[in-house]
Short mmCIF file of C-alpha atoms in Angstrom, two decimals:
data_model
loop_
_atom_site.label_atom_id
_atom_site.label_comp_id
_atom_site.label_asym_id
_atom_site.label_seq_id
_atom_site.Cartn_x
_atom_site.Cartn_y
_atom_site.Cartn_z
CA MET A 1 73.16 97.64 141.31
CA LYS A 2 70.72 97.10 144.45
CA ALA A 3 70.10 93.31 145.04
CA LEU A 4 66.01 93.93 145.75
CA PHE A 5 63.20 91.86 143.97
CA PRO A 6 60.12 93.29 144.17
CA PRO A 7 56.68 92.82 142.25
CA GLY A 8 55.00 95.24 140.25
CA HIS A 9 56.35 96.99 137.15
CA CYS A 10 60.16 97.54 137.13
CA ARG A 11 62.46 98.20 133.97
CA THR A 12 65.67 96.89 136.07
CA PRO A 13 66.06 93.62 134.31
CA PHE A 14 66.52 90.75 136.94
CA TYR A 15 69.68 89.18 135.69
CA ILE A 16 71.78 92.75 136.33
CA ARG A 17 70.43 93.37 139.90
CA GLY A 18 73.15 93.13 142.66
CA LYS A 19 75.73 92.91 139.76
CA ARG A 20 78.51 95.55 139.37
CA GLY A 21 79.08 97.64 136.33
CA ARG A 22 80.28 101.23 135.26
CA ILE A 23 78.51 104.06 134.54
CA LEU A 24 78.83 104.75 130.86
CA ASP A 25 76.70 108.04 130.66
CA LEU A 26 73.60 109.94 131.63
CA VAL A 27 71.01 109.24 129.08
CA ASP A 28 68.29 111.54 130.01
CA VAL A 29 65.73 112.19 133.07
CA GLU A 30 62.36 110.47 132.44
CA PRO A 31 59.45 110.14 134.85
CA ASP A 32 59.48 107.29 137.04
CA PRO A 33 58.21 104.13 135.03
CA GLU A 34 57.47 102.10 138.20
CA GLU A 35 54.94 105.11 139.00
CA ARG A 36 53.58 105.95 135.61
CA ALA A 37 52.74 102.22 135.16
CA TYR A 38 49.87 102.68 137.95
CA GLY A 39 48.97 105.89 136.46
CA ARG A 40 50.91 108.61 138.59
CA SER A 41 52.89 110.70 137.20
CA GLY A 42 56.05 109.63 137.83
CA LEU A 43 57.24 113.23 138.71
CA PRO A 44 59.84 114.44 140.07
CA ALA A 45 61.77 112.70 136.69
CA VAL A 46 64.66 110.33 137.84
CA PRO A 47 67.97 110.39 136.20
CA VAL A 48 68.68 107.19 133.70
CA TRP A 49 72.08 106.16 133.26
CA ARG A 50 73.71 103.65 130.87
CA VAL A 51 75.65 101.16 132.76
CA VAL A 52 78.22 98.91 131.31
CA PHE A 53 78.64 95.26 132.60
CA ASP A 54 81.18 92.74 131.77
CA GLN A 55 79.56 89.46 130.42
CA HIS A 56 81.90 87.58 132.93
CA GLU A 57 80.58 89.85 135.91
CA LEU A 58 77.13 88.49 134.65
CA TRP A 59 77.30 84.91 134.08
CA PRO A 60 79.80 82.79 135.82
CA ASP A 61 79.80 80.73 132.73
CA TYR A 62 80.15 82.77 129.80
CA ARG A 63 82.53 81.39 127.53
CA GLY A 64 83.15 84.54 125.41
CA PRO A 65 86.11 87.29 125.40
CA ASP A 66 86.70 89.85 128.09
CA ARG A 67 85.55 92.66 126.21
CA ASP A 68 81.98 91.35 125.11
CA ARG A 69 79.58 93.78 127.71
CA VAL A 70 75.96 94.46 127.84
CA VAL A 71 74.88 97.94 128.36
CA VAL A 72 71.45 98.69 130.23
CA GLY A 73 69.69 101.68 131.18
CA ILE A 74 69.33 102.39 134.77
CA PHE A 75 66.86 104.50 136.82
CA GLU A 76 69.23 106.02 139.38
CA PRO A 77 67.41 104.57 142.55
CA TRP A 78 68.67 101.31 141.44
CA LEU A 79 72.13 102.20 141.63
CA GLU A 80 74.03 101.86 144.50
CA PRO A 81 77.92 102.94 144.66
CA LEU A 82 80.65 100.46 145.30
CA GLU A 83 82.53 100.80 148.81
CA ASP A 84 85.40 101.85 146.98
CA GLY A 85 83.93 104.64 145.17
CA GLY A 86 84.36 102.31 141.91
CA MET B 1 26.49 103.12 98.02
CA SER B 2 29.12 100.14 97.92
CA HIS B 3 32.52 100.00 98.16
CA ASP B 4 34.45 98.52 95.70
CA HIS B 5 38.08 96.87 96.52
CA GLU B 6 40.12 99.10 95.47
CA PRO B 7 44.16 98.60 96.40
CA ASP B 8 44.41 102.44 97.41
CA HIS B 9 44.58 100.98 101.24
CA ASP B 10 48.05 99.62 101.21
CA HIS B 11 47.49 97.54 104.49
CA GLY B 12 49.76 95.00 104.32
CA HIS B 13 50.76 92.25 102.08
CA LEU B 14 50.07 88.34 102.38
CA GLY B 15 51.80 87.00 105.28
CA HIS B 16 53.38 83.65 106.14
CA GLY B 17 51.01 82.53 108.46
CA HIS B 18 47.47 82.70 108.71
CA ASP B 19 47.01 86.33 108.42
CA HIS B 20 46.18 87.47 105.11
CA GLU B 21 45.81 90.93 103.30
CA SER B 22 42.52 92.61 104.16
CA HIS B 23 41.32 95.09 100.97
CA GLY B 24 40.97 97.70 104.11
CA HIS B 25 38.37 99.89 104.47
CA PRO B 26 39.06 102.78 107.17
CA PRO B 27 37.92 101.92 110.37
CA GLY B 28 35.14 103.14 111.82
CA GLN B 29 33.53 104.68 109.05
CA ARG B 30 30.10 104.86 109.61
CA HIS B 31 29.17 102.65 106.87
CA PRO B 32 28.26 99.06 107.60
CA PHE B 33 31.45 96.99 107.84
CA GLN B 34 32.22 94.95 104.79
CA PRO B 35 34.72 92.62 105.79
CA ASP B 36 37.33 91.02 103.38
CA LEU B 37 35.93 87.48 103.67
CA GLU B 38 39.74 86.21 103.26
CA ASP B 39 40.59 87.57 106.46
CA GLY B 40 40.15 84.16 108.31
CA PRO B 41 38.01 83.37 111.26
CA TYR B 42 36.91 86.22 113.28
CA SER B 43 38.81 85.77 116.43
CA TRP B 44 37.92 87.11 119.93
CA HIS B 45 40.69 89.43 119.67
CA MET B 46 39.99 90.94 116.30
CA ALA B 47 36.40 91.82 117.65
CA LEU B 48 38.07 93.01 120.71
CA THR B 49 40.01 95.17 118.99
CA ASP B 50 36.97 96.46 116.79
CA ALA B 51 34.81 96.75 119.92
CA VAL B 52 37.52 99.00 121.69
CA ALA B 53 37.83 101.22 118.42
CA ASP B 54 34.37 101.55 118.23
CA LEU B 55 33.79 102.72 121.65
CA LEU B 56 36.85 105.01 121.45
CA LEU B 57 35.21 106.24 118.32
CA ALA B 58 31.75 106.50 119.58
CA LYS B 59 33.11 108.61 122.90
CA GLY B 60 34.77 111.42 120.48
CA LEU B 61 37.83 110.22 122.26
CA ILE B 62 39.44 109.42 118.68
CA THR B 63 38.25 110.33 115.45
CA ALA B 64 37.88 108.26 111.95
CA ASP B 65 40.59 110.58 110.46
CA GLU B 66 43.10 110.49 112.85
CA LEU B 67 43.09 106.51 112.94
CA ARG B 68 43.19 106.19 109.19
CA ARG B 69 46.04 108.80 109.22
CA THR B 70 47.86 106.59 111.99
CA LEU B 71 47.54 103.48 109.95
CA GLU B 72 49.00 105.24 107.23
CA ASP B 73 51.90 106.36 109.08
CA ILE B 74 52.34 103.39 110.59
CA ASP B 75 52.55 101.85 106.94
CA SER B 76 55.22 104.44 105.89
CA LYS B 77 58.06 103.44 108.26
CA SER B 78 60.57 101.02 107.26
CA PRO B 79 63.68 99.84 107.70
CA ALA B 80 64.59 101.55 104.59
CA LEU B 81 64.57 105.11 106.28
CA GLY B 82 67.53 103.61 108.67
CA ALA B 83 69.18 102.46 105.61
CA ARG B 84 69.55 106.23 104.43
CA LEU B 85 70.50 107.83 107.60
CA VAL B 86 73.39 104.98 107.54
CA ALA B 87 74.26 105.51 103.87
CA ARG B 88 74.46 109.22 104.28
CA ALA B 89 76.52 108.81 107.95
CA TRP B 90 78.99 106.51 105.55
CA VAL B 91 79.52 109.14 103.02
CA ASP B 92 79.22 112.30 105.14
CA PRO B 93 81.44 112.43 108.59
CA ALA B 94 79.61 115.64 110.14
CA PHE B 95 76.26 113.78 109.28
CA LYS B 96 77.47 110.85 110.97
CA ALA B 97 78.36 112.63 113.95
CA ARG B 98 75.00 114.39 114.38
CA LEU B 99 73.46 110.77 113.77
CA LEU B 100 75.46 109.63 116.86
CA ALA B 101 74.25 112.60 118.84
CA ASP B 102 70.58 112.76 117.88
CA VAL B 103 69.03 110.04 115.43
CA ASN B 104 65.57 112.10 115.49
CA ALA B 105 66.99 115.55 114.70
CA ALA B 106 69.45 113.74 112.26
CA ALA B 107 66.45 111.95 110.38
CA ALA B 108 64.41 115.24 110.05
CA GLU B 109 67.50 116.62 108.07
CA LEU B 110 66.38 113.99 105.26
CA GLY B 111 62.60 114.61 105.76
CA ILE B 112 62.10 111.59 107.86
CA ASP B 113 59.66 112.19 111.17
CA ALA B 114 61.10 109.54 113.82
CA GLY B 115 58.75 110.32 116.20
CA PRO B 116 58.89 111.81 120.03
CA ILE B 117 60.82 108.98 121.41
CA PRO B 118 64.42 109.59 121.23
CA ILE B 119 66.55 107.13 119.37
CA ARG B 120 70.39 106.54 119.91
CA ALA B 121 72.88 105.06 117.26
CA VAL B 122 75.29 103.01 118.60
CA GLU B 123 78.26 102.75 115.93
CA CYS B 124 80.04 99.13 115.00
CA LYS B 125 83.58 99.92 114.64
CA PRO B 126 86.75 97.37 113.92
CA GLY B 127 87.20 95.56 117.61
CA GLU B 128 83.28 96.28 118.40
CA HIS B 129 80.18 94.95 117.09
CA HIS B 130 76.71 96.17 118.79
CA VAL B 131 73.27 94.13 118.66
CA ILE B 132 70.14 95.81 120.28
CA VAL B 133 67.43 93.86 122.35
CA CYS B 134 64.40 94.29 124.81
CA THR B 135 64.61 91.76 127.50
CA LEU B 136 61.58 93.07 129.47
CA CYS B 137 59.12 93.51 126.40
CA SER B 138 60.01 94.54 122.74
CA CYS B 139 61.23 98.00 122.49
CA TYR B 140 62.26 98.84 119.24
CA PRO B 141 62.63 102.20 117.22
CA ARG B 142 59.49 101.21 115.36
CA LEU B 143 58.44 104.96 114.81
CA LEU B 144 61.68 105.06 112.41
CA LEU B 145 62.04 101.13 111.23
CA GLY B 146 58.55 100.17 111.28
CA PRO B 147 57.49 97.44 113.09
CA ALA B 148 59.94 94.77 114.72
CA PRO B 149 60.36 91.18 113.50
CA ASP B 150 58.50 88.43 115.66
CA TRP B 151 61.32 86.76 116.74
CA TYR B 152 62.95 89.84 118.54
CA LYS B 153 59.74 90.10 120.39
CA ALA B 154 59.91 86.53 121.63
CA ARG B 155 61.30 84.49 123.93
CA ALA B 156 64.42 82.82 122.36
CA TYR B 157 65.95 86.21 121.01
CA ARG B 158 64.85 88.43 124.23
CA SER B 159 66.50 85.98 126.91
CA ARG B 160 69.85 84.23 125.07
CA VAL B 161 71.19 87.39 123.30
CA VAL B 162 72.57 89.45 126.66
CA ARG B 163 73.73 85.58 127.91
CA GLU B 164 75.03 84.04 124.65
CA PRO B 165 75.53 86.68 122.27
CA ARG B 166 77.91 85.14 120.04
CA ALA B 167 75.63 81.64 119.83
CA VAL B 168 72.70 84.01 118.83
CA LEU B 169 74.49 85.79 116.14
CA ALA B 170 75.77 82.48 114.89
CA GLU B 171 72.29 81.30 114.22
CA PHE B 172 71.80 84.35 112.00
CA GLY B 173 75.20 83.19 110.06
CA LEU B 174 77.41 86.20 111.70
CA GLU B 175 80.70 84.74 112.96
CA LEU B 176 82.65 87.53 114.86
CA ASP B 177 86.41 86.82 115.76
CA PRO B 178 87.40 87.03 119.38
CA GLU B 179 89.06 90.22 118.94
CA VAL B 180 85.65 91.98 118.11
CA ALA B 181 83.73 93.16 121.39
CA VAL B 182 80.36 92.01 121.25
CA ILE B 183 78.21 94.79 122.96
CA VAL B 184 74.52 94.29 123.71
CA HIS B 185 72.38 97.42 124.40
CA ASP B 186 69.18 96.22 126.57
CA SER B 187 66.45 98.97 126.08
CA THR B 188 64.48 99.44 129.69
CA ALA B 189 64.25 103.39 129.72
CA GLU B 190 62.70 105.52 126.90
CA LEU B 191 65.70 105.43 124.35
CA ARG B 192 65.41 103.24 121.47
CA PHE B 193 68.45 102.01 119.92
CA MET B 194 69.53 101.31 116.22
CA VAL B 195 72.76 100.17 114.63
CA LEU B 196 75.07 102.08 112.95
CA PRO B 197 76.99 99.33 111.20
CA GLU B 198 80.51 99.49 109.65
CA ARG B 199 80.99 100.15 105.89
CA PRO B 200 81.72 97.16 104.23
CA ALA B 201 84.99 97.19 101.89
CA GLY B 202 84.98 97.01 98.19
CA THR B 203 82.35 99.80 98.40
CA GLU B 204 84.46 102.73 97.66
CA GLY B 205 82.87 105.55 95.45
CA TRP B 206 79.60 104.23 95.49
CA ASP B 207 76.25 106.38 96.00
CA GLU B 208 74.05 106.58 98.58
CA GLU B 209 71.42 104.77 97.03
CA ARG B 210 73.61 101.85 96.14
CA LEU B 211 75.28 102.39 100.12
CA ALA B 212 71.60 102.08 101.32
CA ALA B 213 70.48 98.69 99.73
CA LEU B 214 73.51 96.86 101.27
CA VAL B 215 72.03 97.91 105.10
CA THR B 216 69.00 95.50 106.01
CA ARG B 217 66.52 95.33 109.03
CA ASP B 218 68.87 92.68 110.36
CA CYS B 219 71.81 95.16 110.04
CA LEU B 220 70.20 97.62 112.17
CA ILE B 221 69.21 95.71 114.73
CA GLY B 222 72.97 94.05 114.82
CA VAL B 223 72.44 90.46 114.00
CA ALA B 224 73.66 91.02 110.49
CA ARG B 225 76.43 92.94 108.62
CA PRO B 226 75.94 94.77 105.55
CA THR B 227 78.09 92.69 102.71
CA VAL B 228 78.55 93.19 99.29
CA PRO B 229 76.89 91.10 97.04
CA PRO B 230 79.43 88.62 94.92
CA ALA B 231 80.01 90.17 91.41
CA MET C 1 61.14 86.82 142.66
CA ARG C 2 61.62 87.16 138.86
CA ARG C 3 58.67 88.19 137.16
CA HIS C 4 57.53 86.29 133.86
CA HIS C 5 58.19 88.69 131.70
CA ASP C 6 62.10 89.52 132.79
CA MET C 7 63.53 86.95 130.79
CA GLY C 8 66.95 88.01 130.07
CA GLY C 9 69.31 85.28 130.40
CA LEU C 10 67.12 82.67 130.77
CA PRO C 11 68.03 79.65 128.80
CA ALA C 12 65.81 79.13 125.70
CA GLY C 13 65.64 77.33 122.32
CA PRO C 14 66.90 78.04 118.87
CA VAL C 15 65.75 81.58 117.61
CA GLU C 16 62.43 81.12 115.73
CA ARG C 17 63.26 83.27 112.43
CA SER C 18 59.99 83.16 110.41
CA GLU C 19 57.87 86.28 110.78
CA HIS C 20 54.80 87.25 109.49
CA GLU C 21 53.45 90.67 108.12
CA HIS C 22 51.34 92.59 110.44
CA ALA C 23 47.38 91.55 109.78
CA PRO C 24 45.01 94.91 109.54
CA TRP C 25 43.72 94.08 112.73
CA GLU C 26 47.16 94.33 114.46
CA LYS C 27 48.26 97.36 112.80
CA LYS C 28 44.65 98.77 114.44
CA VAL C 29 45.79 97.76 117.68
CA ASP C 30 49.17 99.82 117.06
CA ALA C 31 47.02 102.71 115.79
CA ILE C 32 44.63 102.63 118.64
CA LEU C 33 47.64 102.36 121.40
CA ARG C 34 49.51 104.94 119.65
CA LEU C 35 46.48 107.39 119.64
CA LEU C 36 45.63 106.60 123.06
CA VAL C 37 49.18 107.47 124.37
CA ALA C 38 49.20 110.75 121.84
CA LYS C 39 46.08 111.95 123.85
CA LYS C 40 47.45 110.99 127.35
CA ILE C 41 44.58 108.80 127.71
CA MET C 42 46.78 106.09 128.69
CA THR C 43 50.95 105.36 128.74
CA LEU C 44 53.30 102.76 127.10
CA ASP C 45 54.24 101.93 131.15
CA GLU C 46 50.43 101.37 131.58
CA LEU C 47 50.48 99.30 128.67
CA ARG C 48 53.62 97.56 129.78
CA ARG C 49 52.16 96.97 133.18
CA GLY C 50 48.49 95.62 132.02
CA ILE C 51 50.77 92.98 129.85
CA GLU C 52 52.90 92.01 132.36
CA GLU C 53 49.67 91.82 134.88
CA LEU C 54 48.22 89.18 132.15
CA GLY C 55 50.12 86.31 133.69
CA PRO C 56 52.70 83.87 132.95
CA GLY C 57 49.63 81.45 130.95
CA ALA C 58 48.08 84.41 128.67
CA TYR C 59 52.05 86.04 128.42
CA ASP C 60 52.79 82.40 126.57
CA GLU C 61 49.71 81.81 124.93
CA LEU C 62 48.92 85.00 123.58
CA SER C 63 50.30 86.36 120.24
CA TYR C 64 51.72 89.90 120.61
CA PHE C 65 49.36 92.02 119.61
CA GLU C 66 46.62 89.72 121.56
CA ARG C 67 48.50 90.72 124.78
CA TRP C 68 48.55 94.32 123.62
CA ILE C 69 44.76 94.41 122.96
CA ARG C 70 43.93 92.59 126.15
CA SER C 71 46.37 94.84 128.18
CA ILE C 72 44.41 98.46 126.57
CA ALA C 73 41.04 96.73 127.05
CA ASN C 74 42.07 96.10 131.00
CA ILE C 75 43.73 99.65 131.17
CA LEU C 76 41.06 101.21 129.76
CA LEU C 77 38.49 99.56 132.33
CA GLU C 78 40.48 100.35 134.79
CA LYS C 79 40.47 104.02 134.15
CA GLY C 80 36.48 104.16 133.73
CA VAL C 81 37.17 104.98 129.91
CA VAL C 82 34.83 102.12 129.16
CA THR C 83 32.69 99.98 131.27
CA VAL C 84 32.83 96.07 130.97
CA ARG C 85 28.95 96.41 129.91
CA GLU C 86 29.97 98.87 126.71
CA LEU C 87 32.91 96.57 125.76
CA ALA C 88 30.61 93.64 126.00
CA LEU C 89 27.66 95.44 123.57
CA ALA C 90 30.56 96.49 121.64
CA ILE C 91 32.02 93.18 120.79
CA GLU C 92 28.79 91.47 120.57
CA ALA C 93 28.05 94.27 117.61
CA ALA C 94 31.56 93.45 115.99
CA GLU C 95 30.85 89.89 116.06
CA ALA C 96 27.12 90.31 114.85
CA ARG C 97 28.23 92.75 111.79
CA ARG C 98 31.01 90.30 111.11
CA ALA C 99 28.63 87.03 111.04
CA ALA C 100 26.16 89.36 108.58
CA ALA C 101 28.71 90.27 106.48
CA GLU C 102 29.91 86.56 106.25
CA ALA C 103 26.12 85.39 105.65
CA CYS C 104 25.63 87.53 102.84
CA PRO C 105 28.29 89.93 101.75
CA LYS C 106 26.54 91.42 98.68
CA THR C 107 23.80 92.97 100.62
CA VAL C 108 25.84 94.22 103.40
CA ALA C 109 26.33 97.73 101.38
CA ALA C 110 24.42 100.64 102.77
CA PRO C 111 21.86 101.56 100.51
#
């Protein structure tokens, strides 16, 4: 996840920015809400991916089991590939 | 011409807070507004609401009929609709597969209009418990299940369930073994979620109506699991 | 910077589980929003952005539907669907109708 922190309407939650996750599936293509929020069309539509984040990746002090995870819908521009292609 | 207070407008019930039932007259009717004086104080936000509605009506952007029908549609949605989908999925594996592929289409099979916003069912299994949240606002499949509970929209749930889901679930009385993974779904895009809970043991041979009665709104959010009441 | 509404992962107290049924005015806000979106007069994204722009104080002090109707009104003003003056007069008229009804409920009905 890109570690960017802009003002304005954004549907990428703070807690996952800069974090590593695994792509689960493609949900849909949707008009970009960051543009729609200001009355613009948000087109061309943007792919939305469901990304899985292990809780232990998100929170250094997470005390639950390793398999606990959070799944978040991410608009593609917010994704960046890992150097190792993972 | 006077309006009598018939309970034909089933707009809500006495709430726990200071909100009271209004024997509702269709909003926007051009007869003089006769409020139910049990509504409590007429706040500025109530006046703003009426003002916005009145302006939209006056400008012809919405009609009184549309407003009335929308209010009726709001009242027609409830967790019972989700419970019907779950009960059918429990007894019919082919329907379950269709439900998991497309909730809106599966709901339409049962004559339920789940609206245009796509809804996805996330399936609890042995070893996997799912729970839904919208940390950024309050996205919820309200066009199927009706309004989200207050706590779902409030700070404590939204901030904590992604970080310490087991502690939050414990507050709801749900304790999960460590072998069961807890998977939290944060609705950030257009897609909304409902939980498809596991069918509890001890329900063999039950009909759909009896099964549906086990599925509460909290089960569809994932903060509870359907349980068979003690005999 | 973390924006005020973006609260996933922040510390908070226990979940307050008491609930209230929607008041009629709250359902009316919901209905207004649905119609505005269905008619493409505004979008859900604008509603959310409008709520986020209310600022931390308003966000925490206003109730859920108070935030909604404020956002809706602001967005409609922004788009020129209504003017400030129109809203002011309409609010005044709504308050006057209510006051009249409270003063003499039996005589409010039209002839």
